Amino acid sequence: MPSPQQPIGSGFRAASTAAEVIKGIDLSGKTAIVTGGHSGLGLETTRALRSAGATVVVPVRSPDRARDMLAGIDGVEIEQLDLMDPASIDAFADKFLATGRALHILVNNAGIQNVPLTRDARGCEAQFATNHLGHFQLTTRLWPALRQAGGARVVTVSAWAHNLSPVVFDDPNFERREYDGWLGYGQSKTANILFAVGVDQRGEADNIRGFSLHPGLIIGTNLSPWTTPEYLRTNDLIDEHGNRVIDPESGRKTAEQGASTTVWCATAPQLDGMGGVYCENNEISPLLTSHDDSIDVMTGRVETAVGVMSYAVDPQLADRLWKLSEELTNSKIQ
């Protein structure tokens, strides 16, 4: 069976913004949830979806802070959610399901990057827990609302950093191997892509389609407070004066440009009837067959590569991850 990772000629570019991608699309009467939708890429995603008429629910750890950052955007509902806390996820999902609303778009956007070794209450490594397991539990708990939509998309923000590591099924939580923050991040981003494949496998019959994406290299998103100025300069993300370098063709984007691929995956009519694919630059990415050795964030030099590693879109690995995630979260589709 041929890989679905085939570009379709979207007509958009790496420099396209979320506003350009959503122009002409009407989301009136539809409901979207955007985790971390109050800052950075999430804020631009919220802004775009709301501009097209969607009601947007933004679940965050700090509602008061989110209210300040979302001031001026009407039609946004702010709720409490901590992706590291299973009880918080269940409480949010129960509250949303109790409204009886259908969920048309779920954007799993929130994430952390290259953090010191931390574990959740279940003993799961923080990046795997936040970036993947929390969103896995959230999505499965919200499945009845996604099914009710009669056509829904689950969009999970991944990254080119999936090149750094597959999911290490024998030790996903670094219990028997030395911890490295970048390897943990890379593993979680691979999990995001495999999760989108798994969503699509299980949701296609109900027209619930899964997508994942790389937004680009965007600084100033609060993703990782541990990223140093030296790292940013080494990778041409800031210049010698500390100003951001914007070069969309090399992946160095503004937040408005970075959010465009999220919004494209969530709304583009071109993707109707499709799913289970990884996207970047507002296009389905080609399949890579070998590791790109130019990508090595651990030694300080990053060159972006267009494409997705085959281990990240392998249906059998997606199924294996789904079963592991069910075990770790005690959450299944209802």
Short mmCIF file of C-alpha atoms in Angstrom, two decimals:
data_model
loop_
_atom_site.label_atom_id
_atom_site.label_comp_id
_atom_site.label_asym_id
_atom_site.label_seq_id
_atom_site.Cartn_x
_atom_site.Cartn_y
_atom_site.Cartn_z
CA MET A 1 0.00 0.00 0.00
CA PRO A 2 1.54 3.39 -0.96
CA SER A 3 2.38 5.83 1.82
CA PRO A 4 -0.15 8.65 2.30
CA GLN A 5 2.85 10.96 2.84
CA GLN A 6 2.55 12.55 -0.58
CA PRO A 7 2.45 16.34 -1.13
CA ILE A 8 -0.84 17.46 -2.69
CA GLY A 9 0.03 20.93 -4.00
CA SER A 10 -1.81 23.02 -1.42
CA GLY A 11 -0.95 26.34 -3.06
CA PHE A 12 0.34 27.76 0.22
CA ARG A 13 3.97 28.43 1.13
CA ALA A 14 6.27 28.24 4.12
CA ALA A 15 5.72 31.98 4.60
CA SER A 16 1.92 31.76 4.57
CA THR A 17 0.23 32.94 7.77
CA ALA A 18 -2.67 31.46 9.69
CA ALA A 19 -4.87 34.34 8.52
CA GLU A 20 -4.05 33.59 4.88
CA VAL A 21 -4.70 29.87 5.26
CA ILE A 22 -8.11 30.31 6.88
CA LYS A 23 -9.33 33.07 4.57
CA GLY A 24 -12.75 32.22 3.14
CA ILE A 25 -13.41 29.34 5.55
CA ASP A 26 -16.58 29.56 7.66
CA LEU A 27 -16.51 27.83 11.05
CA SER A 28 -19.74 29.37 12.36
CA GLY A 29 -21.52 26.99 14.73
CA LYS A 30 -18.42 24.84 15.21
CA THR A 31 -16.48 24.30 18.43
CA ALA A 32 -12.72 23.95 18.75
CA ILE A 33 -10.46 23.16 21.69
CA VAL A 34 -6.86 24.41 21.59
CA THR A 35 -4.62 23.32 24.47
CA GLY A 36 -2.23 26.09 25.40
CA GLY A 37 -4.21 28.35 23.10
CA HIS A 38 -3.27 31.49 25.02
CA SER A 39 0.33 32.03 23.92
CA GLY A 40 2.71 31.63 21.01
CA LEU A 41 1.52 29.25 18.32
CA GLY A 42 -1.58 28.42 20.34
CA LEU A 43 -2.63 32.06 20.55
CA GLU A 44 -2.32 32.51 16.79
CA THR A 45 -4.28 29.29 16.27
CA THR A 46 -7.01 30.50 18.61
CA ARG A 47 -7.10 33.87 16.88
CA ALA A 48 -7.44 32.30 13.42
CA LEU A 49 -10.14 29.79 14.36
CA ARG A 50 -12.12 32.47 16.16
CA SER A 51 -11.81 34.84 13.17
CA ALA A 52 -13.59 32.20 11.05
CA GLY A 53 -16.48 32.01 13.52
CA ALA A 54 -15.61 29.01 15.69
CA THR A 55 -16.21 29.00 19.42
CA VAL A 56 -12.80 28.26 20.89
CA VAL A 57 -12.22 26.60 24.26
CA VAL A 58 -8.73 27.16 25.66
CA PRO A 59 -7.76 24.82 28.53
CA VAL A 60 -4.69 26.03 30.44
CA ARG A 61 -2.85 25.55 33.73
CA SER A 62 -3.18 29.25 34.68
CA PRO A 63 -6.60 30.66 33.67
CA ASP A 64 -5.89 34.11 35.12
CA ARG A 65 -2.77 34.49 33.02
CA ALA A 66 -4.61 33.20 29.96
CA ARG A 67 -7.40 35.74 30.42
CA ASP A 68 -4.88 38.56 30.26
CA MET A 69 -3.24 37.15 27.13
CA LEU A 70 -6.56 36.50 25.38
CA ALA A 71 -8.06 39.88 26.22
CA GLY A 72 -9.61 41.40 23.12
CA ILE A 73 -10.55 38.09 21.49
CA ASP A 74 -14.23 37.42 22.12
CA GLY A 75 -15.89 34.03 21.84
CA VAL A 76 -13.11 32.26 23.75
CA GLU A 77 -13.82 30.09 26.79
CA ILE A 78 -10.97 29.55 29.25
CA GLU A 79 -10.88 26.41 31.38
CA GLN A 80 -8.51 24.76 33.85
CA LEU A 81 -6.33 21.88 32.60
CA ASP A 82 -2.98 20.44 33.64
CA LEU A 83 -1.74 17.82 31.17
CA MET A 84 0.55 16.36 33.85
CA ASP A 85 -2.43 15.69 36.14
CA PRO A 86 -4.77 12.85 35.06
CA ALA A 87 -7.51 14.04 37.44
CA SER A 88 -7.38 17.51 35.89
CA ILE A 89 -7.74 16.04 32.40
CA ASP A 90 -10.75 13.97 33.45
CA ALA A 91 -12.36 16.96 35.15
CA PHE A 92 -12.00 19.12 32.05
CA ALA A 93 -13.31 16.39 29.76
CA ASP A 94 -16.27 15.67 32.03
CA LYS A 95 -17.18 19.35 32.15
CA PHE A 96 -17.02 19.70 28.36
CA LEU A 97 -18.99 16.50 27.70
CA ALA A 98 -21.65 17.64 30.15
CA THR A 99 -22.42 20.60 27.87
CA GLY A 100 -23.60 18.16 25.19
CA ARG A 101 -21.67 20.01 22.52
CA ALA A 102 -20.05 18.38 19.52
CA LEU A 103 -16.31 18.93 19.13
CA HIS A 104 -15.31 19.68 15.54
CA ILE A 105 -11.63 20.57 16.01
CA LEU A 106 -9.23 19.44 18.74
CA VAL A 107 -5.78 21.00 18.57
CA ASN A 108 -3.26 19.30 20.87
CA ASN A 109 -0.88 22.25 20.91
CA ALA A 110 0.54 22.62 24.43
CA GLY A 111 3.99 21.24 25.07
CA ILE A 112 7.33 21.46 26.85
CA GLN A 113 10.84 21.08 25.45
CA ASN A 114 14.20 19.84 26.74
CA VAL A 115 13.32 20.09 30.42
CA PRO A 116 15.30 18.62 33.33
CA LEU A 117 14.25 15.13 34.32
CA THR A 118 10.85 15.34 35.99
CA ARG A 119 8.14 12.73 36.42
CA ASP A 120 4.39 12.87 36.85
CA ALA A 121 2.53 11.07 39.63
CA ARG A 122 2.57 7.87 37.56
CA GLY A 123 6.33 7.99 37.16
CA CYS A 124 6.22 8.99 33.50
CA GLU A 125 8.89 11.33 32.15
CA ALA A 126 7.52 14.86 31.92
CA GLN A 127 7.89 15.44 28.17
CA PHE A 128 6.36 12.09 27.27
CA ALA A 129 3.64 12.72 29.87
CA THR A 130 2.79 16.28 28.81
CA ASN A 131 3.35 16.23 25.07
CA HIS A 132 1.88 12.79 24.42
CA LEU A 133 0.16 10.98 27.29
CA GLY A 134 -1.80 14.00 28.49
CA HIS A 135 -3.10 14.66 25.00
CA PHE A 136 -3.80 10.95 24.50
CA GLN A 137 -5.97 10.89 27.64
CA LEU A 138 -7.67 14.16 26.67
CA THR A 139 -8.48 12.95 23.16
CA THR A 140 -9.82 9.56 24.19
CA ARG A 141 -11.96 11.13 26.92
CA LEU A 142 -13.38 13.65 24.42
CA TRP A 143 -14.02 10.99 21.76
CA PRO A 144 -17.84 11.01 22.22
CA ALA A 145 -17.91 14.75 21.40
CA LEU A 146 -15.63 14.22 18.38
CA ARG A 147 -17.90 11.41 17.14
CA GLN A 148 -20.95 13.62 17.64
CA ALA A 149 -19.51 16.23 15.26
CA GLY A 150 -20.06 13.94 12.28
CA GLY A 151 -16.75 15.15 10.90
CA ALA A 152 -13.91 16.17 13.22
CA ARG A 153 -10.17 16.72 13.05
CA VAL A 154 -7.63 16.04 15.77
CA VAL A 155 -4.47 18.04 15.09
CA THR A 156 -1.37 17.35 17.17
CA VAL A 157 1.59 19.71 17.04
CA SER A 158 4.80 17.71 16.63
CA ALA A 159 8.22 18.89 15.37
CA TRP A 160 11.16 18.09 13.13
CA ALA A 161 12.83 16.98 16.39
CA HIS A 162 11.14 13.61 15.90
CA ASN A 163 14.34 12.90 13.93
CA LEU A 164 16.19 12.77 17.24
CA SER A 165 14.54 9.64 18.59
CA PRO A 166 11.93 6.99 17.87
CA VAL A 167 9.69 5.91 20.72
CA VAL A 168 11.89 3.65 22.83
CA PHE A 169 9.24 1.14 23.83
CA ASP A 170 11.57 -0.78 26.13
CA ASP A 171 12.22 2.32 28.25
CA PRO A 172 10.03 5.30 27.29
CA ASN A 173 10.39 6.93 30.71
CA PHE A 174 14.19 6.78 31.04
CA GLU A 175 14.12 4.36 33.93
CA ARG A 176 17.04 2.25 32.66
CA ARG A 177 18.91 4.65 30.35
CA GLU A 178 20.63 7.95 30.93
CA TYR A 179 18.26 10.87 30.59
CA ASP A 180 18.83 13.43 27.86
CA GLY A 181 16.31 16.23 27.52
CA TRP A 182 16.61 16.46 23.74
CA LEU A 183 16.15 12.72 23.30
CA GLY A 184 13.11 12.89 25.56
CA TYR A 185 11.71 15.73 23.49
CA GLY A 186 12.40 13.92 20.23
CA GLN A 187 10.71 10.77 21.51
CA SER A 188 7.63 12.76 22.55
CA LYS A 189 7.44 14.40 19.11
CA THR A 190 7.63 11.00 17.41
CA ALA A 191 4.84 9.89 19.73
CA ASN A 192 2.76 12.87 18.56
CA ILE A 193 3.05 11.73 14.95
CA LEU A 194 2.31 8.08 15.74
CA PHE A 195 -0.65 9.24 17.80
CA ALA A 196 -2.12 11.06 14.78
CA VAL A 197 -1.81 7.83 12.80
CA GLY A 198 -3.55 5.97 15.62
CA VAL A 199 -6.36 8.52 15.83
CA ASP A 200 -6.96 8.16 12.12
CA GLN A 201 -6.93 4.37 12.28
CA ARG A 202 -9.63 4.39 14.95
CA GLY A 203 -11.62 7.42 13.88
CA GLU A 204 -11.92 7.11 10.11
CA ALA A 205 -15.21 5.21 10.28
CA ASP A 206 -16.74 8.11 12.23
CA ASN A 207 -15.00 10.73 10.06
CA ILE A 208 -12.60 11.64 12.86
CA ARG A 209 -9.31 12.30 11.12
CA GLY A 210 -5.88 12.71 12.69
CA PHE A 211 -3.07 15.02 11.61
CA SER A 212 0.32 16.00 12.99
CA LEU A 213 2.71 18.74 11.94
CA HIS A 214 5.95 20.62 12.30
CA PRO A 215 5.22 24.35 12.72
CA GLY A 216 8.76 25.59 12.12
CA LEU A 217 11.48 26.97 14.34
CA ILE A 218 9.80 29.72 16.32
CA ILE A 219 11.33 31.45 19.31
CA GLY A 220 9.49 33.42 21.96
CA THR A 221 6.76 30.80 22.45
CA ASN A 222 7.61 29.89 26.08
CA LEU A 223 8.18 26.32 24.92
CA SER A 224 11.50 26.01 26.67
CA PRO A 225 12.80 28.57 29.16
CA TRP A 226 16.05 26.58 29.27
CA THR A 227 16.98 27.45 25.68
CA THR A 228 19.99 29.76 25.99
CA PRO A 229 20.91 32.81 23.89
CA GLU A 230 24.06 30.94 22.84
CA TYR A 231 21.95 28.11 21.45
CA LEU A 232 19.71 30.57 19.60
CA ARG A 233 22.71 32.36 18.07
CA THR A 234 24.45 29.13 17.09
CA ASN A 235 21.36 28.06 15.18
CA ASP A 236 20.77 31.43 13.52
CA LEU A 237 17.52 31.92 15.40
CA ILE A 238 18.71 35.32 16.63
CA ASP A 239 21.36 37.59 15.17
CA GLU A 240 24.32 39.19 16.93
CA HIS A 241 22.03 41.95 18.20
CA GLY A 242 19.53 39.51 19.71
CA ASN A 243 16.89 40.06 17.04
CA ARG A 244 14.87 37.12 15.72
CA VAL A 245 15.95 35.76 12.35
CA ILE A 246 12.93 35.24 10.09
CA ASP A 247 13.53 33.01 7.08
CA PRO A 248 10.46 30.81 6.48
CA GLU A 249 12.08 28.73 3.74
CA SER A 250 14.64 27.49 6.27
CA GLY A 251 11.91 26.98 8.88
CA ARG A 252 12.66 30.12 10.91
CA LYS A 253 9.19 31.60 11.20
CA THR A 254 7.02 34.05 13.05
CA ALA A 255 4.28 32.66 15.28
CA GLU A 256 1.70 33.71 12.68
CA GLN A 257 3.56 31.70 10.03
CA GLY A 258 4.18 28.77 12.36
CA ALA A 259 0.51 28.47 13.29
CA SER A 260 -0.53 28.34 9.64
CA THR A 261 0.16 24.61 9.25
CA THR A 262 -1.85 23.85 12.40
CA VAL A 263 -4.77 25.85 11.01
CA TRP A 264 -4.36 24.27 7.56
CA CYS A 265 -4.54 20.78 9.06
CA ALA A 266 -7.58 21.76 11.13
CA THR A 267 -9.62 23.43 8.39
CA ALA A 268 -8.35 22.95 4.83
CA PRO A 269 -11.03 21.51 2.49
CA GLN A 270 -8.15 19.99 0.51
CA LEU A 271 -7.68 17.50 3.36
CA ASP A 272 -11.29 16.29 3.41
CA GLY A 273 -11.30 12.49 3.30
CA MET A 274 -7.63 12.33 4.28
CA GLY A 275 -5.81 11.76 7.54
CA GLY A 276 -3.01 10.06 9.40
CA VAL A 277 -0.40 12.33 7.80
CA TYR A 278 2.39 14.58 9.02
CA CYS A 279 2.53 18.06 7.51
CA GLU A 280 4.82 21.07 7.33
CA ASN A 281 4.81 24.36 5.44
CA ASN A 282 1.07 23.94 4.78
CA GLU A 283 1.63 20.74 2.85
CA ILE A 284 1.79 16.99 3.43
CA SER A 285 5.43 16.10 4.03
CA PRO A 286 7.31 13.54 1.96
CA LEU A 287 8.57 10.36 3.56
CA LEU A 288 12.23 10.21 4.58
CA THR A 289 13.99 6.88 4.41
CA SER A 290 17.15 7.75 6.33
CA HIS A 291 18.16 9.99 9.21
CA ASP A 292 19.27 13.51 8.34
CA ASP A 293 22.68 13.86 9.98
CA SER A 294 22.53 17.65 9.71
CA ILE A 295 19.97 17.64 12.53
CA ASP A 296 21.83 17.48 15.82
CA VAL A 297 20.47 19.85 18.42
CA MET A 298 22.62 18.23 21.08
CA THR A 299 25.85 19.46 19.51
CA GLY A 300 24.39 22.84 18.72
CA ARG A 301 23.66 22.99 15.01
CA VAL A 302 20.21 22.64 13.51
CA GLU A 303 19.38 22.56 9.82
CA THR A 304 15.74 21.89 9.08
CA ALA A 305 14.83 19.00 6.84
CA VAL A 306 11.50 18.64 5.08
CA GLY A 307 10.02 15.22 5.57
CA VAL A 308 9.01 12.64 8.13
CA MET A 309 10.92 9.60 9.33
CA SER A 310 9.32 6.29 8.41
CA TYR A 311 9.34 5.08 12.04
CA ALA A 312 7.06 8.00 12.95
CA VAL A 313 4.26 7.01 10.57
CA ASP A 314 4.51 3.22 10.86
CA PRO A 315 0.97 1.88 11.48
CA GLN A 316 2.24 -1.06 13.54
CA LEU A 317 4.28 1.21 15.80
CA ALA A 318 1.26 3.53 16.06
CA ASP A 319 -0.82 0.62 17.28
CA ARG A 320 1.87 -0.42 19.73
CA LEU A 321 2.06 3.12 21.12
CA TRP A 322 -1.72 3.31 21.42
CA LYS A 323 -1.82 0.14 23.52
CA LEU A 324 1.05 1.35 25.71
CA SER A 325 -0.69 4.70 26.18
CA GLU A 326 -3.92 2.99 27.20
CA GLU A 327 -2.01 1.05 29.84
CA LEU A 328 -0.16 4.11 31.17
CA THR A 329 -3.22 6.39 31.28
CA ASN A 330 -5.94 3.83 31.96
CA SER A 331 -7.95 5.65 29.29
CA LYS A 332 -9.72 4.14 26.30
CA ILE A 333 -12.12 5.33 23.62
CA GLN A 334 -15.70 5.16 24.82
#
